[in-house]
PDB file of C-alpha atoms and ligand atoms in Angstrom:
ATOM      1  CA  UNK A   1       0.000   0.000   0.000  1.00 59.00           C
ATOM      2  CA  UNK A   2       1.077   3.395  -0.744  1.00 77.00           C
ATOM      3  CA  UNK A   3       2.134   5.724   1.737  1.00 88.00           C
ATOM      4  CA  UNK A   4       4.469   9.028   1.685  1.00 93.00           C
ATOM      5  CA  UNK A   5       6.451  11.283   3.800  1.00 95.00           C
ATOM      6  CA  UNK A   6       4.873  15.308   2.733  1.00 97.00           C
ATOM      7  CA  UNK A   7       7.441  16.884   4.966  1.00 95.00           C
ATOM      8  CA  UNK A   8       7.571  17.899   8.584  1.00 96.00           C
ATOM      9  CA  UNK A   9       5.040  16.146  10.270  1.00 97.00           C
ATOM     10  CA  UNK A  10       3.112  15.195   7.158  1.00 98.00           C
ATOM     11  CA  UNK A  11       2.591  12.172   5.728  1.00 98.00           C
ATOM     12  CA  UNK A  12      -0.255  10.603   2.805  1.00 98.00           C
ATOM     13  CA  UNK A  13      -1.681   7.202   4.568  1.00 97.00           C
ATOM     14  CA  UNK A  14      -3.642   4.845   4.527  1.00 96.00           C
ATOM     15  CA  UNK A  15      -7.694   6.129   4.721  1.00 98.00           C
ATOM     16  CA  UNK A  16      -9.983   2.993   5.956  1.00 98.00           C
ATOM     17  CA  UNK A  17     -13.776   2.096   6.570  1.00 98.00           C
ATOM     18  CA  UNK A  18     -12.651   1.235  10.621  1.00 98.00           C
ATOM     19  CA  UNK A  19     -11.476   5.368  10.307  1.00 98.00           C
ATOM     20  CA  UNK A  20     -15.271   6.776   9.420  1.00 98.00           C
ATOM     21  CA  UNK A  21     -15.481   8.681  12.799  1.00 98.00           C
ATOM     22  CA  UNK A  22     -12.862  10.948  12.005  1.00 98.00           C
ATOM     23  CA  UNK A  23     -14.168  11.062   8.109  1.00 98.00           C
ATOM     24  CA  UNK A  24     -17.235  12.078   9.309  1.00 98.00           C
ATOM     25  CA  UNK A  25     -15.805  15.048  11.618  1.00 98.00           C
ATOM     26  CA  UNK A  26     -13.370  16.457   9.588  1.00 98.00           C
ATOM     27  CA  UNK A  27     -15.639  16.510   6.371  1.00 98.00           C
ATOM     28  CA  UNK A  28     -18.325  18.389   9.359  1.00 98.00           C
ATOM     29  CA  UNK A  29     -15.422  20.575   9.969  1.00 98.00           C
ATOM     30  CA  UNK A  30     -14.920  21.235   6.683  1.00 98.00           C
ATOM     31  CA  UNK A  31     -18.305  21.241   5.044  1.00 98.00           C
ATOM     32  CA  UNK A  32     -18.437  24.521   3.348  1.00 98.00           C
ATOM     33  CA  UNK A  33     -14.772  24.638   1.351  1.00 98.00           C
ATOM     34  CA  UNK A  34     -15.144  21.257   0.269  1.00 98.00           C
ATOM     35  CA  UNK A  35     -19.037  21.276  -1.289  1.00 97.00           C
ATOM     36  CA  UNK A  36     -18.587  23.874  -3.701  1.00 97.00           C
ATOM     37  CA  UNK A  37     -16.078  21.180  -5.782  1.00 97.00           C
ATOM     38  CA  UNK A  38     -16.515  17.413  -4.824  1.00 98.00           C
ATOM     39  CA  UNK A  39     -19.632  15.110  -5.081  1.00 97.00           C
ATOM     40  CA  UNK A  40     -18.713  13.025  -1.999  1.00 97.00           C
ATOM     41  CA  UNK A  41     -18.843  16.478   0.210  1.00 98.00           C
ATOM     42  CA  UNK A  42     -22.693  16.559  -0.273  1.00 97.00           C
ATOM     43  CA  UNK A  43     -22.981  12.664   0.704  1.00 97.00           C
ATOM     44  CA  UNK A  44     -20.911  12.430   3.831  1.00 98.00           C
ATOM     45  CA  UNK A  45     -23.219  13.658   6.847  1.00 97.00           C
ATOM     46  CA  UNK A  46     -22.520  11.101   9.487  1.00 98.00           C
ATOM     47  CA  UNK A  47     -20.158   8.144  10.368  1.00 98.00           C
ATOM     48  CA  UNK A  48     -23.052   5.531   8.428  1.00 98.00           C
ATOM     49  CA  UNK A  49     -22.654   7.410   5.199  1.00 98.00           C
ATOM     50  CA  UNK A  50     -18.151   7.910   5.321  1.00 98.00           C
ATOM     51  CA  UNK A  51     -17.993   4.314   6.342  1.00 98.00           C
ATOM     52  CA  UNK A  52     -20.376   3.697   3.000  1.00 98.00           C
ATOM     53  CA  UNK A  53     -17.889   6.042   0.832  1.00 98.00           C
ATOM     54  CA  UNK A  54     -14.352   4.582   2.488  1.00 98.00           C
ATOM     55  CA  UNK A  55     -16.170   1.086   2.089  1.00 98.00           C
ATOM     56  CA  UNK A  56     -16.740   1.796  -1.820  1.00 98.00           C
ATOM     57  CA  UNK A  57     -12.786   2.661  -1.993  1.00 98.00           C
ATOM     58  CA  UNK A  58     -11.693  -0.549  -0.172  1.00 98.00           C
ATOM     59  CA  UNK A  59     -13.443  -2.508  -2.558  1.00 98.00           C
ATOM     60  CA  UNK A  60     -11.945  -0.223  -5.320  1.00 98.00           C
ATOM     61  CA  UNK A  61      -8.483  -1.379  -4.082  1.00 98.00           C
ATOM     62  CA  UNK A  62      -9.441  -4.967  -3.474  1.00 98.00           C
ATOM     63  CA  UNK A  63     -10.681  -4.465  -7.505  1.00 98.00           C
ATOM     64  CA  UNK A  64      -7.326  -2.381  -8.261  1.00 98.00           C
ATOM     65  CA  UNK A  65      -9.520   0.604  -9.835  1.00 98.00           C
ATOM     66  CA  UNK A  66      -9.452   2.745  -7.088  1.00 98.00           C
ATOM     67  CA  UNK A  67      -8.150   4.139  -3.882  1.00 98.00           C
ATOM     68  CA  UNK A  68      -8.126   6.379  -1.050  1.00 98.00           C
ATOM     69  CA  UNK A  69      -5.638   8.074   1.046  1.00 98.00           C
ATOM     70  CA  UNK A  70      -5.543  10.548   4.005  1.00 98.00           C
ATOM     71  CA  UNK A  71      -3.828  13.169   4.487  1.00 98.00           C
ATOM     72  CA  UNK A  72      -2.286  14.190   7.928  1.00 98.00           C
ATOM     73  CA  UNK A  73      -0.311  17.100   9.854  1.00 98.00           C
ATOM     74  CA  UNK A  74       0.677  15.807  13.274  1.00 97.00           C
ATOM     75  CA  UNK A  75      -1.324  12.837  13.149  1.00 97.00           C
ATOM     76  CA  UNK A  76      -4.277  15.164  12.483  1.00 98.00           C
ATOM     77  CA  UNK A  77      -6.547  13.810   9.131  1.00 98.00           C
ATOM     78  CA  UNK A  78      -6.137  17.352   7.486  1.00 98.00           C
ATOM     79  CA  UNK A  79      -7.136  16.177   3.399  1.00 98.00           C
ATOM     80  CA  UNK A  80      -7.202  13.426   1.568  1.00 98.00           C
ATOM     81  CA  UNK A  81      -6.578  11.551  -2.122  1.00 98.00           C
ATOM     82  CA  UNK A  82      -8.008   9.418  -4.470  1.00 98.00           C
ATOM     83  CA  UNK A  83      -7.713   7.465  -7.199  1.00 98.00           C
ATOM     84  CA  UNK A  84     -11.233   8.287  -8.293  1.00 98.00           C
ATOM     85  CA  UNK A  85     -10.399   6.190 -11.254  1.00 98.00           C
ATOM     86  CA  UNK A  86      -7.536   3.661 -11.879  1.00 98.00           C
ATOM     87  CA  UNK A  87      -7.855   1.416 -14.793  1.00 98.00           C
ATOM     88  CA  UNK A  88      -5.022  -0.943 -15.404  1.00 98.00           C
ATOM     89  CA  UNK A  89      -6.597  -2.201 -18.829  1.00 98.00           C
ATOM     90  CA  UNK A  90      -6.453   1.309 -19.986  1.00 98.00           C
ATOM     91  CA  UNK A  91      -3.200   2.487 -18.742  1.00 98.00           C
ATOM     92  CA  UNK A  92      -5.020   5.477 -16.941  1.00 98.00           C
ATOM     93  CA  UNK A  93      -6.042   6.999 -13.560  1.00 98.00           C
ATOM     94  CA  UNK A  94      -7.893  10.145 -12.369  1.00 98.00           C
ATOM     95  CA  UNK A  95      -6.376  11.762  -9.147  1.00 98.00           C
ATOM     96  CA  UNK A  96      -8.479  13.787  -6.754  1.00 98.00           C
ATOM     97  CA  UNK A  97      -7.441  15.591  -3.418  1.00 98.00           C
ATOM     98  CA  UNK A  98      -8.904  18.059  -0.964  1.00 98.00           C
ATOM     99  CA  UNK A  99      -7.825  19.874   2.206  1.00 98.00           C
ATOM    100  CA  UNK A 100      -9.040  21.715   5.463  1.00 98.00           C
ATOM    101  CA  UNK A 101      -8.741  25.539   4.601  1.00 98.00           C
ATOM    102  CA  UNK A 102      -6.120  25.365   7.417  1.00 98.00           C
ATOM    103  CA  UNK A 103      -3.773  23.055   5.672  1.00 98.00           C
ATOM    104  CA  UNK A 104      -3.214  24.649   2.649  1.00 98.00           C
ATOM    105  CA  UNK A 105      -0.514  26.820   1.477  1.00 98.00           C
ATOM    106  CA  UNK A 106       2.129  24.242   1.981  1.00 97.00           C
ATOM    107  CA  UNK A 107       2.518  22.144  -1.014  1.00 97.00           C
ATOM    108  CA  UNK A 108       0.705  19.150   0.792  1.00 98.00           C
ATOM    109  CA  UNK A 109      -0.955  18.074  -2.050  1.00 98.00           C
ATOM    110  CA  UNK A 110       0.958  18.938  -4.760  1.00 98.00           C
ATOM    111  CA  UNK A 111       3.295  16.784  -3.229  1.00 97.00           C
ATOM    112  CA  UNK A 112       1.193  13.608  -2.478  1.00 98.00           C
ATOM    113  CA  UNK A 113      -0.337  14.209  -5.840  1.00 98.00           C
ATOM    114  CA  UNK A 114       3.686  13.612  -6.968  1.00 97.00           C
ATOM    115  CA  UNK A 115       4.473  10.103  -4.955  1.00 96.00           C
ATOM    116  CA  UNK A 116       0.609   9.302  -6.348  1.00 97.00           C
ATOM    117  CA  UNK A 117       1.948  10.238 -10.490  1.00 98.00           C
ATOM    118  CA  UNK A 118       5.181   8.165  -9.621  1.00 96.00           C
ATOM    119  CA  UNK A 119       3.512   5.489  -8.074  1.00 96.00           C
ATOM    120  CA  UNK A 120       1.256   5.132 -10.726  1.00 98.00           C
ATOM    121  CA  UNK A 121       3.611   5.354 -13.915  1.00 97.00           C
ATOM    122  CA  UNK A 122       6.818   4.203 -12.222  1.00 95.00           C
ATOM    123  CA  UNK A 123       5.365   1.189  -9.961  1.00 96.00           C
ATOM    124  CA  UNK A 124       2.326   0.125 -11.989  1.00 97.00           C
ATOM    125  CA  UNK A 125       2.999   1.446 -15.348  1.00 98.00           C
ATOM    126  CA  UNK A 126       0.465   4.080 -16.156  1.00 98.00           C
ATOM    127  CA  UNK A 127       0.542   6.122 -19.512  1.00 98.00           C
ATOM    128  CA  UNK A 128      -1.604   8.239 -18.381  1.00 98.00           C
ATOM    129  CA  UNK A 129      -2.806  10.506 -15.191  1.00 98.00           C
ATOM    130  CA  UNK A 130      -5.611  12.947 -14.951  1.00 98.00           C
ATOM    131  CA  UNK A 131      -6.976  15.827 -12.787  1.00 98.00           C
ATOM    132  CA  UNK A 132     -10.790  16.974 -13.649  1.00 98.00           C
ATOM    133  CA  UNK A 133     -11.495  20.633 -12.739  1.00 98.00           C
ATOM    134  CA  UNK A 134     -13.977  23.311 -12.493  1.00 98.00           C
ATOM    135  CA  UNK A 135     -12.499  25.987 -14.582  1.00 98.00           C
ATOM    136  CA  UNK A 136     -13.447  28.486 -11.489  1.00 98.00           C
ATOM    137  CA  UNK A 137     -11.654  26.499  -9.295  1.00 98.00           C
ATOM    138  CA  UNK A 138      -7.936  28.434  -9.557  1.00 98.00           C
ATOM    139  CA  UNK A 139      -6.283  26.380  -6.386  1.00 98.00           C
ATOM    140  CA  UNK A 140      -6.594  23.189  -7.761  1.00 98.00           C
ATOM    141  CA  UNK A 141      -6.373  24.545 -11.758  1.00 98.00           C
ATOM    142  CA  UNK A 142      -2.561  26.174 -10.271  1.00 98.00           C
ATOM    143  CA  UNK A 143      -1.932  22.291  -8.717  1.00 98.00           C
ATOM    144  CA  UNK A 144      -2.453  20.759 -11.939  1.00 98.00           C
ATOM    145  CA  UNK A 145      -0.191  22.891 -13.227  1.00 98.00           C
ATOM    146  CA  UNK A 146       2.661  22.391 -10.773  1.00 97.00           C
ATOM    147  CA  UNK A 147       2.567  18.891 -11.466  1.00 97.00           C
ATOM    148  CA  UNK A 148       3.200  19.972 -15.609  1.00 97.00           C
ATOM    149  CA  UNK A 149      -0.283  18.614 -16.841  1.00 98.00           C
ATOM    150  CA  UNK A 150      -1.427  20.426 -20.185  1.00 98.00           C
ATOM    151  CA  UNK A 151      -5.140  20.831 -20.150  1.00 98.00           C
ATOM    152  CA  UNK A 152      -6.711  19.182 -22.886  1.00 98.00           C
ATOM    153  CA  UNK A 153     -10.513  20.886 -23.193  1.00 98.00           C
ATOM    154  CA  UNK A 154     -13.279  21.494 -21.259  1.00 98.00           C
ATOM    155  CA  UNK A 155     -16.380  18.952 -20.658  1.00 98.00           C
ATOM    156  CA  UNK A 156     -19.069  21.367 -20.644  1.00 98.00           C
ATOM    157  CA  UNK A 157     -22.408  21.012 -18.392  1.00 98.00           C
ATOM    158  CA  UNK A 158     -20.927  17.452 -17.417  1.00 97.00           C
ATOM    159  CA  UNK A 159     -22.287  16.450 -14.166  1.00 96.00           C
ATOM    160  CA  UNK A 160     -25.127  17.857 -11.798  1.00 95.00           C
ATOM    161  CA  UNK A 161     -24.407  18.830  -8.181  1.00 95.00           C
ATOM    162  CA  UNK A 162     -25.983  20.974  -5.858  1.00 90.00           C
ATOM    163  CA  UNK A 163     -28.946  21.550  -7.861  1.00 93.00           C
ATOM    164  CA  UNK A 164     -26.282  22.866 -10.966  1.00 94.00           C
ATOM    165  CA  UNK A 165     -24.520  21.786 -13.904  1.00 97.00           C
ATOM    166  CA  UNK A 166     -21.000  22.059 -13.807  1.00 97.00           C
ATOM    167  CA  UNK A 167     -17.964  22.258 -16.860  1.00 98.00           C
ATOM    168  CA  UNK A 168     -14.911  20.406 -15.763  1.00 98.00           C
ATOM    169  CA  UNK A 169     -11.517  21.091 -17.571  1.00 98.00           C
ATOM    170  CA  UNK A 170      -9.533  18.044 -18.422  1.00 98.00           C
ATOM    171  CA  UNK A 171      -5.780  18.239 -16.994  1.00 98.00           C
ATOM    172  CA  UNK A 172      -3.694  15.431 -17.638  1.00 98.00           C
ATOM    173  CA  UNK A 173       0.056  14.204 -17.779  1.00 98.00           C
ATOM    174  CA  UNK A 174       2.079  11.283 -19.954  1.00 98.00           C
ATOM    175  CA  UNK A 175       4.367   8.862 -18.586  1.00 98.00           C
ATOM    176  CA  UNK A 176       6.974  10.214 -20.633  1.00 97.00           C
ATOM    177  CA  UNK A 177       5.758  14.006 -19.315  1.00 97.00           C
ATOM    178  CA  UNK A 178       6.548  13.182 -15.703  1.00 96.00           C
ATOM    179  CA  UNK A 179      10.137  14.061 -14.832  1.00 80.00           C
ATOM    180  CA  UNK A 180      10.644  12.608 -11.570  1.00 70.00           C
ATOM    181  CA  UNK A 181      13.468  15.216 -10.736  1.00 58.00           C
ATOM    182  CA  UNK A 182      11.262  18.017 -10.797  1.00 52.00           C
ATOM    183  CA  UNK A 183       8.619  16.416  -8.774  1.00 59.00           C
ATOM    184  CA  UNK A 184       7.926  18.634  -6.028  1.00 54.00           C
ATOM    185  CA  UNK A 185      10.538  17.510  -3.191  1.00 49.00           C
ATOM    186  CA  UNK A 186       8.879  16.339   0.341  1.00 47.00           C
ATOM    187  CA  UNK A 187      11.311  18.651   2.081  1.00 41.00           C
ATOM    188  CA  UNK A 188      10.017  21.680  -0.097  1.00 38.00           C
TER     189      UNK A 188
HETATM  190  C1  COA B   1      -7.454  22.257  -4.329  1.00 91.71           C
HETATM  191  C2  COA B   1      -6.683  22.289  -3.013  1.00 91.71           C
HETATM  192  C3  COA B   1      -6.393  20.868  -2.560  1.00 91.71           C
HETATM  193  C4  COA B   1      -5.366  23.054  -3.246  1.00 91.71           C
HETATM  194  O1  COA B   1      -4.730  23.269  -2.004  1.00 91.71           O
HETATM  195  P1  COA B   1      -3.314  24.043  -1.953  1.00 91.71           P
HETATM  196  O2  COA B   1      -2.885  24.133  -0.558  1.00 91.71           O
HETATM  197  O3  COA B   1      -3.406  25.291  -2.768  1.00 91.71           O
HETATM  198  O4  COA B   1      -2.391  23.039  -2.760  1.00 91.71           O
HETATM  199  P2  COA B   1      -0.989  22.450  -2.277  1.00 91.71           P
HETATM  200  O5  COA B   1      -1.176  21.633  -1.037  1.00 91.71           O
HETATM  201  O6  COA B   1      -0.392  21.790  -3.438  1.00 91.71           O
HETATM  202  O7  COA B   1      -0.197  23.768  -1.880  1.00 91.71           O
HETATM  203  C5  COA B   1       0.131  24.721  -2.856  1.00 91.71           C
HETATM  204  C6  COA B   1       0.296  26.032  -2.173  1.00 91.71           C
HETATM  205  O8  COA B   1       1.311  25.911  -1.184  1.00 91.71           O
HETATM  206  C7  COA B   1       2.434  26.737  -1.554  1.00 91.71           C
HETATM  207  N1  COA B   1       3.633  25.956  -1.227  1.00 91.71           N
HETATM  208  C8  COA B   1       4.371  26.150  -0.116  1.00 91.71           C
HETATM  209  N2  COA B   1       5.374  25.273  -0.091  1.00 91.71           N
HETATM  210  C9  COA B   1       5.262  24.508  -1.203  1.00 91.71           C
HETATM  211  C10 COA B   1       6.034  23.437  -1.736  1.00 91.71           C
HETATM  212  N3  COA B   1       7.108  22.989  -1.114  1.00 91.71           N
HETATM  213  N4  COA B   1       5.632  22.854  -2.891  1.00 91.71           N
HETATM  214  C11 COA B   1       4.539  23.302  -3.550  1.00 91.71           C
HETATM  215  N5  COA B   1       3.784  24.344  -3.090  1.00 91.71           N
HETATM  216  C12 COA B   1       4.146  24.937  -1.928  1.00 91.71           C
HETATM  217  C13 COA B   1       2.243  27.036  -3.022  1.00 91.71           C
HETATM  218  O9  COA B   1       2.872  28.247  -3.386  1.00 91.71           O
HETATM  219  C14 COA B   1       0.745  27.136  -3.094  1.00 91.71           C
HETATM  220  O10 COA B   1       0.289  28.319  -2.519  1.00 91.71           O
HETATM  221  P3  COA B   1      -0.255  29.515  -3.454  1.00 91.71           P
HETATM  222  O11 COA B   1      -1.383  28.939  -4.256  1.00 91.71           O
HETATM  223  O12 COA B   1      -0.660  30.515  -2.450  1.00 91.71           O
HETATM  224  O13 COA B   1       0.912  29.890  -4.306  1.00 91.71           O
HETATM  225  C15 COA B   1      -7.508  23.020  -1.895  1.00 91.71           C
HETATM  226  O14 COA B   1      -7.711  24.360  -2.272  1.00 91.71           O
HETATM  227  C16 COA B   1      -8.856  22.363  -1.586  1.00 91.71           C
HETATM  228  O15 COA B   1      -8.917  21.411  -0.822  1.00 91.71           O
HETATM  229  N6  COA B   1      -9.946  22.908  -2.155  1.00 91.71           N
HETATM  230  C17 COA B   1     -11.299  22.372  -1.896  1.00 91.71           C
HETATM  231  C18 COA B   1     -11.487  20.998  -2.505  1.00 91.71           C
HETATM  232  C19 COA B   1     -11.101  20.989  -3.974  1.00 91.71           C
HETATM  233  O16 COA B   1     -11.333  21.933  -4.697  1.00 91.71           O
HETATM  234  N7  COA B   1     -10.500  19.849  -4.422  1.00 91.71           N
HETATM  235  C20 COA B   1     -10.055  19.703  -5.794  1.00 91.71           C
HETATM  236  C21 COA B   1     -11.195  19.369  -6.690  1.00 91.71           C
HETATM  237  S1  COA B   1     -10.637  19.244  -8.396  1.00 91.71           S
END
């Protein structure tokens, strides 16, 4: 199983069904930043309903097409990551990450997003890694750039949430894009 040193006191971890409690808090805690952008946000309301979303993961990794990680500061579950996609048949995988308002600022997931891209080109041997964004959402758009994706197009009016249809740009890498040496270092 994956797992990562993200600098001082930060590592990406493991993220399991037994761990709903604190799922369920910190996406209470969190609520507000995290609805505007991901599906899950608006599903997760109590420890029944994050045990039901990790649960859907660990069968995604028992399947190998998915996979979820946390994402902790001090042994505090400050963000997480997914594979919301990993298809071995296709060569491809769709990364997604989020983060308490508190916890951003210092690279966190640019970083985990890196040992995530190397993990899935260099260890499994991905061609191909993407990051789906709402064009009006400029903290993750500037991520996807750190990490040197190209954004390929826009899906327009692609999925509904929160009563609205929403465009999501297309930002992905190639396995022979991904320069491991200027992957964003752990120690900055
Ligand atoms: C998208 C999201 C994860 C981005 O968080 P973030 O903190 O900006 O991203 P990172 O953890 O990669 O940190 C990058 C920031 O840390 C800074 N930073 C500090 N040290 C750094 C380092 N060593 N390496 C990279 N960046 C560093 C960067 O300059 C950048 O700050 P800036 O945007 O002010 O320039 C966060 O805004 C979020 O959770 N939003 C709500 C959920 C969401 O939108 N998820 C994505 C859906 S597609």
């Amino acid at each position: 199983m994956l797992s990562a040193p993200l600098g001082p006191g930060a590592e990406l971890c493991p993220l399991e069904p037994w761990q709903a409690d604190e799922l369920a808090a910190f996406t209470d805690r969190a609520r507000e930043h995290l609805t505007p952008w991901l599906p899950w946000a608006h599903d997760v309301k109590d420890t029944a309903s994050a045990r039901a979303f990790l649960q859907r993961y660990a069968d995604r990794q028992a399947a190998d097409t998915g996979r979820i990680y946390g994402i902790r500061l001090d042994g505090e579950l400050v963000g997480g990551m997914i594979y919301r996609i990993f298809s071995v048949p296709q060569g491809s995988c769709e990364l997604g990450a989020w983060l308490a308002p508190g916890a951003q600022g210092r690279g966190l997931v640019t970083r985990a997003a890196g040992a995530m891209i190397d993990w899935a080109i260099g260890a499994r041997g991905l061609a191909r890694v993407e990051w789906l964004v709402s064009p009006l959402n400029a903290p993750s758009i500037a991520v996807a750039r750190r990490l040197g994706m190209t954004c390929e197009g826009t899906m327009r009016s692609v999925f509904a949430m929160g009563g609205t249809r929403h465009d999501l740009q297309v930002w992905a890498l190639l396995a022979d894009e991904w320069h491991k040496e200027n992957a964003p270092h752990p120690h900055g």
